[in-house]
Short mmCIF file of C-alpha atoms in Angstrom, two decimals:
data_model
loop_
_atom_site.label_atom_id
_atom_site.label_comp_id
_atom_site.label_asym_id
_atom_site.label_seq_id
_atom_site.Cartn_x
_atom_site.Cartn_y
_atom_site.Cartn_z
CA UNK A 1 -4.64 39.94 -38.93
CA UNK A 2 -5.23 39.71 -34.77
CA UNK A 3 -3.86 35.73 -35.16
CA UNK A 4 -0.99 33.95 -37.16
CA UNK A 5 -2.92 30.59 -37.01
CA UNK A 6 -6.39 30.72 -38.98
CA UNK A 7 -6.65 26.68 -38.41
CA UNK A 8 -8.47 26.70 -41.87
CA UNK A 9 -5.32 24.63 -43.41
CA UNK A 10 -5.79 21.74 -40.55
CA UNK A 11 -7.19 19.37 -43.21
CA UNK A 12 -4.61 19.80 -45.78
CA UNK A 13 -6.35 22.40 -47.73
CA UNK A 14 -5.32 26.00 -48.46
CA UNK A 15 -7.22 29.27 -50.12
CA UNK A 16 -5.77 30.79 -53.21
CA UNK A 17 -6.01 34.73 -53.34
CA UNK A 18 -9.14 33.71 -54.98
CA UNK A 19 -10.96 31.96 -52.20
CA UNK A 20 -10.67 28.79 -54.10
CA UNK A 21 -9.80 25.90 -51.50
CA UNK A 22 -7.16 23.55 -53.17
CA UNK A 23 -5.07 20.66 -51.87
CA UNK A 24 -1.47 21.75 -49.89
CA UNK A 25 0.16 19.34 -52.45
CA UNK A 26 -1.34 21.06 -55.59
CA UNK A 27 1.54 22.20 -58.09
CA UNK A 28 0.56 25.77 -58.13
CA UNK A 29 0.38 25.73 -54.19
CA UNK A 30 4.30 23.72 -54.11
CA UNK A 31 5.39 26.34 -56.73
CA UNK A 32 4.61 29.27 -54.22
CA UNK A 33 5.75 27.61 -51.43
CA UNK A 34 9.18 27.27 -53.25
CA UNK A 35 9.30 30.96 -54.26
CA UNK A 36 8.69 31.62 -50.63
CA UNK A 37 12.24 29.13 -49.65
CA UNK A 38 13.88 30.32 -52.11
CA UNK A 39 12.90 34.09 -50.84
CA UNK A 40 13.94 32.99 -47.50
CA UNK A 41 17.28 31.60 -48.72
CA UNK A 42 17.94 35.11 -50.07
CA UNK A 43 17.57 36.42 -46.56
CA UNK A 44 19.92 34.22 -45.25
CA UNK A 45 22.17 34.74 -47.79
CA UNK A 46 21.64 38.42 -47.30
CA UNK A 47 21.79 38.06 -43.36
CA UNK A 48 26.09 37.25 -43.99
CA UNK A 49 26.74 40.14 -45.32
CA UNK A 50 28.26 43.06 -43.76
CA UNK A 51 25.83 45.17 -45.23
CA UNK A 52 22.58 43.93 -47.30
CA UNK A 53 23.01 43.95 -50.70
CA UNK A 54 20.35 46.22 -52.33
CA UNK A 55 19.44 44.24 -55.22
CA UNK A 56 18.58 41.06 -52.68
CA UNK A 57 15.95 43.14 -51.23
CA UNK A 58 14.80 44.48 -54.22
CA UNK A 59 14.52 40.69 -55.39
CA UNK A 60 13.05 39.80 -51.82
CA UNK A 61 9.85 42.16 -52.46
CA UNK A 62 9.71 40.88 -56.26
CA UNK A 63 9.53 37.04 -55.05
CA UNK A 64 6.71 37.59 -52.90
CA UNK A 65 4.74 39.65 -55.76
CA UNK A 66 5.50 36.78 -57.59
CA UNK A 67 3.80 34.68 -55.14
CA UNK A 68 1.36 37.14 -55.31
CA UNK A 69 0.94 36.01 -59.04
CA UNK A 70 1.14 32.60 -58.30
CA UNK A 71 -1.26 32.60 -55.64
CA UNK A 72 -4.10 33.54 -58.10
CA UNK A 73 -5.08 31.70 -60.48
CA UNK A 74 -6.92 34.47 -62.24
CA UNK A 75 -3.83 36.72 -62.58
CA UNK A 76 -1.87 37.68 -65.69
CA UNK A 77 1.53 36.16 -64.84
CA UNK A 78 3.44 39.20 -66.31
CA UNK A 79 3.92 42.75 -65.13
CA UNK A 80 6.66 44.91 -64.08
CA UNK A 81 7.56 43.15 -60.94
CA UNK A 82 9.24 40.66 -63.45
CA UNK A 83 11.90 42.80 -64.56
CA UNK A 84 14.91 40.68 -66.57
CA UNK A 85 16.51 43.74 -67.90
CA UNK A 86 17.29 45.54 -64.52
CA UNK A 87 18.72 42.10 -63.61
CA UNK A 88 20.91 42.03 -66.90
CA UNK A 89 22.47 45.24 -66.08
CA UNK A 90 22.88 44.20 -62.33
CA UNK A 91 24.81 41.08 -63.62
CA UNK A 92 26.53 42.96 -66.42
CA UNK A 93 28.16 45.35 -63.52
CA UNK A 94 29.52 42.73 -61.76
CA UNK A 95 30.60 40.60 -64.13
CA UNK A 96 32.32 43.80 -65.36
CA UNK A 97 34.55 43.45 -61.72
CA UNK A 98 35.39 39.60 -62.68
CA UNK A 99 37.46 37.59 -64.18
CA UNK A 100 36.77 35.89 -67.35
CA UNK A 101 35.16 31.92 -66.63
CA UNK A 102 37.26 29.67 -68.59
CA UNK A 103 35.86 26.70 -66.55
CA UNK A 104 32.61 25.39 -64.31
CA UNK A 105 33.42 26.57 -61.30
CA UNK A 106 32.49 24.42 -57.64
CA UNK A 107 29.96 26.32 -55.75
CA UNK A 108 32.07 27.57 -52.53
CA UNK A 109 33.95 30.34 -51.10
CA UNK A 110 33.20 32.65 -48.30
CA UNK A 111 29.67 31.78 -46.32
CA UNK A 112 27.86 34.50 -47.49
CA UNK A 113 28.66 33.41 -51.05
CA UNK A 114 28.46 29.96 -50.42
CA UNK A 115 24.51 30.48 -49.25
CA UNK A 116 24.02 32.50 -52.25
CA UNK A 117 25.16 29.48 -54.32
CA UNK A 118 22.11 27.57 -52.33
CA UNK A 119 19.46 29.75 -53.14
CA UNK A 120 20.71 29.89 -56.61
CA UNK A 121 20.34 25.79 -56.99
CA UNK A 122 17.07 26.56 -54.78
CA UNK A 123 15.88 29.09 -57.63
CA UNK A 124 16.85 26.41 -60.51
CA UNK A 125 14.50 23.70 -58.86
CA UNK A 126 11.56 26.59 -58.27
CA UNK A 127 12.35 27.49 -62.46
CA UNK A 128 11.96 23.49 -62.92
CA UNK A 129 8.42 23.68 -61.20
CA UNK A 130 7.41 26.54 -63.19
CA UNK A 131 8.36 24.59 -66.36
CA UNK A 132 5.90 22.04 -64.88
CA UNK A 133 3.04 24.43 -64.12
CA UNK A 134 3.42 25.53 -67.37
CA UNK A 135 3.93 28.93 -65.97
CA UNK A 136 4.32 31.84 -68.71
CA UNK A 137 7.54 32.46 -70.27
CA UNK A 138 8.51 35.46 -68.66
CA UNK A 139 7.94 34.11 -65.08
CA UNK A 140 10.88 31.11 -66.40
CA UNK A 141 12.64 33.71 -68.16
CA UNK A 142 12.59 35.86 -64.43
CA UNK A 143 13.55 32.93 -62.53
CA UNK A 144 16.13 31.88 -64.96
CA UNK A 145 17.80 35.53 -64.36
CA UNK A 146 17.32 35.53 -60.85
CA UNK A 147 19.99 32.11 -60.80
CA UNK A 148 22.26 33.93 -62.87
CA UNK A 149 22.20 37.11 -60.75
CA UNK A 150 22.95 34.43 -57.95
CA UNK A 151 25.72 32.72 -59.29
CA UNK A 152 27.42 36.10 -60.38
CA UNK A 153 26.77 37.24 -56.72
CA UNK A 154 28.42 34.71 -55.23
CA UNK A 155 31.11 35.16 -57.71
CA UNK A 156 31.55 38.87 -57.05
CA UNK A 157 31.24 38.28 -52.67
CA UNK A 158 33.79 35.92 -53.12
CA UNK A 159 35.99 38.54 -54.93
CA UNK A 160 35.57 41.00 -52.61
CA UNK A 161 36.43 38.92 -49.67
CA UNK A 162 39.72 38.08 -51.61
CA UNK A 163 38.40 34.61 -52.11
CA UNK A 164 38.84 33.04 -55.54
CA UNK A 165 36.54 30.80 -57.50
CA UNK A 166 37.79 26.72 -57.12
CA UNK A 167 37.65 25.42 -60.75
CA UNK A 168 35.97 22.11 -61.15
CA UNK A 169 38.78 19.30 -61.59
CA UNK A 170 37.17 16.74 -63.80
CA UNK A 171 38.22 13.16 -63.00
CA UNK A 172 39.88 11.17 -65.06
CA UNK A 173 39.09 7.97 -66.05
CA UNK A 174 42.11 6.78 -66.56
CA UNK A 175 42.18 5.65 -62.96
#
């Protein structure tokens, strides 16, 4: 690609991986945008740390190959890039390193943790627009790991910055 700008999105229109010209504000074309945010939250999240943590990249790639997916409307929304199990046992190590949750805890702590907490609310509203685009179980299934590899994250960057997790005081209403 010699340019960035192609100028053929000027009138509100984008291409799909098919060639198919569809509105900017079509659900499928919002969907992929979030991925993308949410993909760039990840690398900001990422950006905090001392060193990267592997997994983020690894997720980084798998985001935009589900873009990929999302991008074409002919494409089987499955595949291996969608992989919930290596995410289980990613989340199943750390949580391994934790203490147990007895309460909700307030998303906070450290920055690096703190922006992993963002992209994991991010990820929950981009899982809420897949429910709407009536996207295939296994891309909500994906998504729906991908926040709980976040919020363990965060959990586990907190730890090992000797921060602990603030429990969520609920407020009386006896006041």
């Amino acid at each position: 690609m010699a340019r960035i700008y192609t100028k053929g999105g000027d009138k509100g229109e984008t291409s799909l991986s098919n060639g198919q010209r569809v509105s900017k504000s079509a659900s499928r074309v919002c969907l992929y945008g979030e991925v993308d945010e949410l993909n760039s939250c990840l690398g900001l999240a990422n950006s905090m740390m001392k060193e990267p943590v592997q997994m983020v990249l690894i997720l980084q790639s798998r985001l935009f190959d589900l873009g990929a997916i999302l991008a074409n409307p002919d494409a089987e929304q499955s595949g291996s890039c969608l992989d919930v199990d290596y995410l289980e046992a990613e989340i199943d190590k750390m949580t391994a390193d934790l203490p147990e949750l007895k309460n909700f805890i307030l998303p906070a702590g450290c920055s690096a943790a703190s922006a992993f907490h963002v992209a994991r609310s991010v990820c929950r509203r981009v899982e809420r627009s897949a429910v709407n685009d009536d996207c295939s179980d296994e891309v909500i299934k994906f998504l729906n790991r991908i926040s709980d590899y976040l919020f363990t994250l965060a959990r586990f960057v907190n730890r090992q910055n000797g921060v602990e997790d603030i429990g969520w005081e609920k407020q009386s209403h006896d006041r």
